[in-house]
mmCIF file of C-alpha atoms and ligand atoms in Angstrom:
data_model
loop_
_atom_site.group_PDB
_atom_site.id
_atom_site.type_symbol
_atom_site.label_atom_id
_atom_site.label_comp_id
_atom_site.label_asym_id
_atom_site.label_seq_id
_atom_site.Cartn_x
_atom_site.Cartn_y
_atom_site.Cartn_z
ATOM 1 C CA UNK N 1 115.470 115.619 110.491
ATOM 2 C CA UNK N 2 115.497 114.690 107.000
ATOM 3 C CA UNK N 3 114.122 111.242 107.582
ATOM 4 C CA UNK N 4 111.255 111.926 110.360
ATOM 5 C CA UNK N 5 108.395 109.999 109.751
ATOM 6 C CA UNK N 6 104.668 110.818 111.145
ATOM 7 C CA UNK N 7 103.336 107.312 110.505
ATOM 8 C CA UNK N 8 103.786 103.920 109.090
ATOM 9 C CA UNK N 9 101.276 102.032 107.204
ATOM 10 C CA UNK N 10 101.361 98.425 105.306
ATOM 11 C CA UNK N 11 99.110 99.698 102.342
ATOM 12 C CA UNK N 12 97.949 103.242 101.177
ATOM 13 C CA UNK N 13 94.285 101.605 101.976
ATOM 14 C CA UNK N 14 95.286 101.754 105.638
ATOM 15 C CA UNK N 15 95.410 105.215 106.026
ATOM 16 C CA UNK N 16 91.870 106.477 107.614
ATOM 17 C CA UNK N 17 90.091 109.618 107.548
ATOM 18 C CA UNK N 18 89.673 109.922 111.575
ATOM 19 C CA UNK N 19 93.435 109.372 111.741
ATOM 20 C CA UNK N 20 94.016 112.077 108.807
ATOM 21 C CA UNK N 21 91.631 114.110 111.191
ATOM 22 C CA UNK N 22 93.322 113.395 114.440
ATOM 23 C CA UNK N 23 96.785 114.349 112.696
ATOM 24 C CA UNK N 24 95.235 117.873 111.035
ATOM 25 C CA UNK N 25 95.630 116.607 107.774
ATOM 26 C CA UNK N 26 93.140 117.686 104.789
ATOM 27 C CA UNK N 27 95.531 117.292 101.920
ATOM 28 C CA UNK N 28 97.550 114.097 100.675
ATOM 29 C CA UNK N 29 100.166 114.673 98.229
ATOM 30 C CA UNK N 30 100.365 111.019 96.996
ATOM 31 C CA UNK N 31 103.039 109.004 94.786
ATOM 32 C CA UNK N 32 101.778 106.498 92.436
ATOM 33 C CA UNK N 33 104.787 103.758 92.017
ATOM 34 C CA UNK N 34 104.814 101.040 94.908
ATOM 35 C CA UNK N 35 102.167 103.616 96.380
ATOM 36 C CA UNK N 36 98.753 103.357 94.587
ATOM 37 C CA UNK N 37 99.679 100.985 92.215
ATOM 38 C CA UNK N 38 102.734 98.471 91.445
ATOM 39 C CA UNK N 39 105.610 99.955 89.428
ATOM 40 C CA UNK N 40 104.249 100.825 85.584
ATOM 41 C CA UNK N 41 101.622 99.045 86.418
ATOM 42 C CA UNK N 42 98.786 101.141 84.785
ATOM 43 C CA UNK N 43 95.946 99.621 86.953
ATOM 44 C CA UNK N 44 95.812 100.961 90.731
ATOM 45 C CA UNK N 45 96.670 98.402 93.716
ATOM 46 C CA UNK N 46 93.613 96.653 95.244
ATOM 47 C CA UNK N 47 90.984 98.798 96.980
ATOM 48 C CA UNK N 48 92.942 101.828 95.937
ATOM 49 C CA UNK N 49 89.785 103.158 93.841
ATOM 50 C CA UNK N 50 87.478 102.882 96.721
ATOM 51 C CA UNK N 51 89.875 104.299 99.208
ATOM 52 C CA UNK N 52 90.195 107.061 96.903
ATOM 53 C CA UNK N 53 86.555 107.604 96.831
ATOM 54 C CA UNK N 54 86.609 107.120 100.603
ATOM 55 C CA UNK N 55 88.739 110.103 100.932
ATOM 56 C CA UNK N 56 86.947 112.202 98.713
ATOM 57 C CA UNK N 57 83.411 111.462 100.589
ATOM 58 C CA UNK N 58 85.934 112.640 103.487
ATOM 59 C CA UNK N 59 86.632 116.230 102.103
ATOM 60 C CA UNK N 60 90.613 115.348 101.744
ATOM 61 C CA UNK N 61 92.223 117.124 99.189
ATOM 62 C CA UNK N 62 94.666 115.115 96.885
ATOM 63 C CA UNK N 63 97.292 115.375 94.354
ATOM 64 C CA UNK N 64 99.157 113.145 92.531
ATOM 65 C CA UNK N 65 103.216 114.028 92.737
ATOM 66 C CA UNK N 66 105.044 111.529 90.803
ATOM 67 C CA UNK N 67 108.568 111.394 89.598
ATOM 68 C CA UNK N 68 107.819 108.853 86.510
ATOM 69 C CA UNK N 69 107.637 110.349 83.034
ATOM 70 C CA UNK N 70 105.111 112.718 82.115
ATOM 71 C CA UNK N 71 102.784 110.379 80.209
ATOM 72 C CA UNK N 72 102.513 107.492 83.121
ATOM 73 C CA UNK N 73 101.549 110.162 85.248
ATOM 74 C CA UNK N 74 99.157 111.813 83.482
ATOM 75 C CA UNK N 75 97.263 108.282 82.189
ATOM 76 C CA UNK N 76 97.535 107.127 85.609
ATOM 77 C CA UNK N 77 96.026 110.356 87.304
ATOM 78 C CA UNK N 78 93.182 110.762 84.830
ATOM 79 C CA UNK N 79 92.046 107.403 85.222
ATOM 80 C CA UNK N 80 92.203 107.421 89.117
ATOM 81 C CA UNK N 81 90.399 111.174 88.895
ATOM 82 C CA UNK N 82 92.991 113.279 90.589
ATOM 83 C CA UNK N 83 94.912 116.182 89.703
ATOM 84 C CA UNK N 84 98.936 115.828 89.247
ATOM 85 C CA UNK N 85 101.990 117.748 89.182
ATOM 86 C CA UNK N 86 104.284 116.396 85.955
ATOM 87 C CA UNK N 87 107.980 116.345 85.966
ATOM 88 C CA UNK N 88 107.952 116.780 90.106
ATOM 89 C CA UNK N 89 111.920 115.828 90.820
ATOM 90 C CA UNK N 90 111.182 114.639 93.947
ATOM 91 C CA UNK N 91 112.673 115.444 96.470
ATOM 92 C CA UNK N 92 113.442 118.848 95.107
ATOM 93 C CA UNK N 93 111.206 121.618 96.462
ATOM 94 C CA UNK N 94 109.461 122.941 93.049
ATOM 95 C CA UNK N 95 106.977 120.058 92.764
ATOM 96 C CA UNK N 96 105.276 120.545 96.183
ATOM 97 C CA UNK N 97 105.256 124.032 96.211
ATOM 98 C CA UNK N 98 103.197 123.712 93.018
ATOM 99 C CA UNK N 99 100.849 120.908 94.673
ATOM 100 C CA UNK N 100 100.415 122.946 98.038
ATOM 101 C CA UNK N 101 99.418 125.939 95.887
ATOM 102 C CA UNK N 102 96.963 123.729 93.786
ATOM 103 C CA UNK N 103 95.665 121.889 96.617
ATOM 104 C CA UNK N 104 94.895 125.435 97.807
ATOM 105 C CA UNK N 105 95.794 124.319 102.124
ATOM 106 C CA UNK N 106 98.480 125.605 104.136
ATOM 107 C CA UNK N 107 101.522 123.004 104.961
ATOM 108 C CA UNK N 108 100.737 122.080 108.482
ATOM 109 C CA UNK N 109 97.317 120.877 106.890
ATOM 110 C CA UNK N 110 99.389 118.970 104.477
ATOM 111 C CA UNK N 111 100.774 115.315 104.347
ATOM 112 C CA UNK N 112 103.051 113.645 101.752
ATOM 113 C CA UNK N 113 102.530 109.842 100.849
ATOM 114 C CA UNK N 114 104.572 107.153 99.358
ATOM 115 C CA UNK N 115 106.905 104.341 100.035
ATOM 116 C CA UNK N 116 110.831 105.443 99.010
ATOM 117 C CA UNK N 117 113.129 107.133 101.499
ATOM 118 C CA UNK N 118 115.197 109.339 99.365
ATOM 119 C CA UNK N 119 112.636 111.009 97.281
ATOM 120 C CA UNK N 120 109.150 110.453 99.262
ATOM 121 C CA UNK N 121 110.765 111.088 102.609
ATOM 122 C CA UNK N 122 113.254 112.993 102.112
ATOM 123 C CA UNK N 123 111.316 115.204 100.079
ATOM 124 C CA UNK N 124 108.455 115.906 102.613
ATOM 125 C CA UNK N 125 110.967 117.302 105.359
ATOM 126 C CA UNK N 126 112.988 119.125 103.164
ATOM 127 C CA UNK N 127 109.276 120.536 102.637
ATOM 128 C CA UNK N 128 108.636 120.367 106.475
ATOM 129 C CA UNK N 129 105.369 118.733 105.607
ATOM 130 C CA UNK N 130 104.288 115.612 107.335
ATOM 131 C CA UNK N 131 104.955 112.118 105.819
ATOM 132 C CA UNK N 132 103.315 108.981 105.868
ATOM 133 C CA UNK N 133 104.788 106.174 104.340
ATOM 134 C CA UNK N 134 103.662 103.310 103.054
ATOM 135 C CA UNK N 135 105.543 99.954 102.557
ATOM 136 C CA UNK N 136 105.713 99.064 98.702
ATOM 137 C CA UNK N 137 103.827 97.302 97.190
ATOM 138 C CA UNK N 138 105.302 94.815 94.342
ATOM 139 C CA UNK N 139 107.741 93.912 97.072
ATOM 140 C CA UNK N 140 108.925 90.639 96.071
ATOM 141 C CA UNK N 141 110.727 91.293 92.642
ATOM 142 C CA UNK N 142 114.441 91.334 92.924
ATOM 143 C CA UNK N 143 115.303 94.972 91.943
ATOM 144 C CA UNK N 144 112.566 96.163 94.696
ATOM 145 C CA UNK N 145 114.268 93.296 97.186
ATOM 146 C CA UNK N 146 118.145 95.367 96.422
ATOM 147 C CA UNK N 147 116.663 98.467 96.927
ATOM 148 C CA UNK N 148 114.530 98.220 100.189
ATOM 149 C CA UNK N 149 118.365 96.696 101.285
ATOM 150 C CA UNK N 150 119.806 99.758 100.331
ATOM 151 C CA UNK N 151 116.924 101.712 102.319
ATOM 152 C CA UNK N 152 116.691 99.712 105.169
ATOM 153 C CA UNK N 153 119.443 101.545 107.372
ATOM 154 C CA UNK N 154 118.202 104.974 106.166
ATOM 155 C CA UNK N 155 114.181 104.043 107.479
ATOM 156 C CA UNK N 156 114.316 105.313 110.952
ATOM 157 C CA UNK N 157 113.224 103.438 113.874
ATOM 158 C CA UNK N 158 111.583 106.292 115.733
ATOM 159 C CA UNK N 159 108.303 107.072 114.523
ATOM 160 C CA UNK N 160 106.445 109.999 115.110
ATOM 161 C CA UNK N 161 102.438 109.599 115.673
ATOM 162 C CA UNK N 162 99.938 111.886 116.639
ATOM 163 C CA UNK N 163 100.463 111.075 120.055
ATOM 164 C CA UNK N 164 104.540 111.719 120.499
ATOM 165 C CA UNK N 165 107.099 109.636 119.812
ATOM 166 C CA UNK N 166 107.092 105.609 119.881
ATOM 167 C CA UNK N 167 109.832 103.242 119.062
ATOM 168 C CA UNK N 168 109.560 100.189 116.541
ATOM 169 C CA UNK N 169 111.730 98.292 114.974
ATOM 170 C CA UNK N 170 111.510 98.837 111.475
ATOM 171 C CA UNK N 171 111.481 95.206 110.652
ATOM 172 C CA UNK N 172 108.210 95.145 112.376
ATOM 173 C CA UNK N 173 106.703 97.665 109.737
ATOM 174 C CA UNK N 174 104.442 95.381 108.509
ATOM 175 C CA UNK N 175 102.528 95.615 111.642
ATOM 176 C CA UNK N 176 100.822 99.022 111.744
ATOM 177 C CA UNK N 177 102.241 101.427 113.729
ATOM 178 C CA UNK N 178 100.137 104.248 113.647
ATOM 179 C CA UNK N 179 98.996 105.282 117.176
ATOM 180 C CA UNK N 180 96.167 106.866 118.298
ATOM 181 C CA UNK N 181 96.755 110.321 120.494
HETATM 182 MG MG1 MG Z 1 106.861 105.152 94.428
#
């Protein structure tokens, strides 16, 4: 199962501490581009700063693992106050291993959060951690529409949630698909 998704969300800010507790997740490996911010936008997306604070208050450990260039990752990570792994080369494992080590948590307590099938989703599955899929921010530009068209067939229709397997149509991902226990 290389493209399993534990739960899918409209935006990263829809992920709540309660949901994470329900899934046994205590640490998040976060993507930047189109997840925490629009692509190469130095500013976080709406509500992201507050969301990060809420996660921290609830004891959720976080680390940024991005494939973007070093300065982009460093500046953004420092702005939001989260540690990072440089030149992570997702979906390869080195970045995830380093991130897990820095967080000091076992794999079962970790989840990757991101918007790309062939980096974030694939990487999380190869590393064997949970995957929280978020719909890409800034999805209205032409490049994003092309990317989504390429990825669409690979977005699994079966979404795994804490309560077990639930089947959804991926075109309905805009509607929140998290299922309570
Ligand atoms: Mg991304």
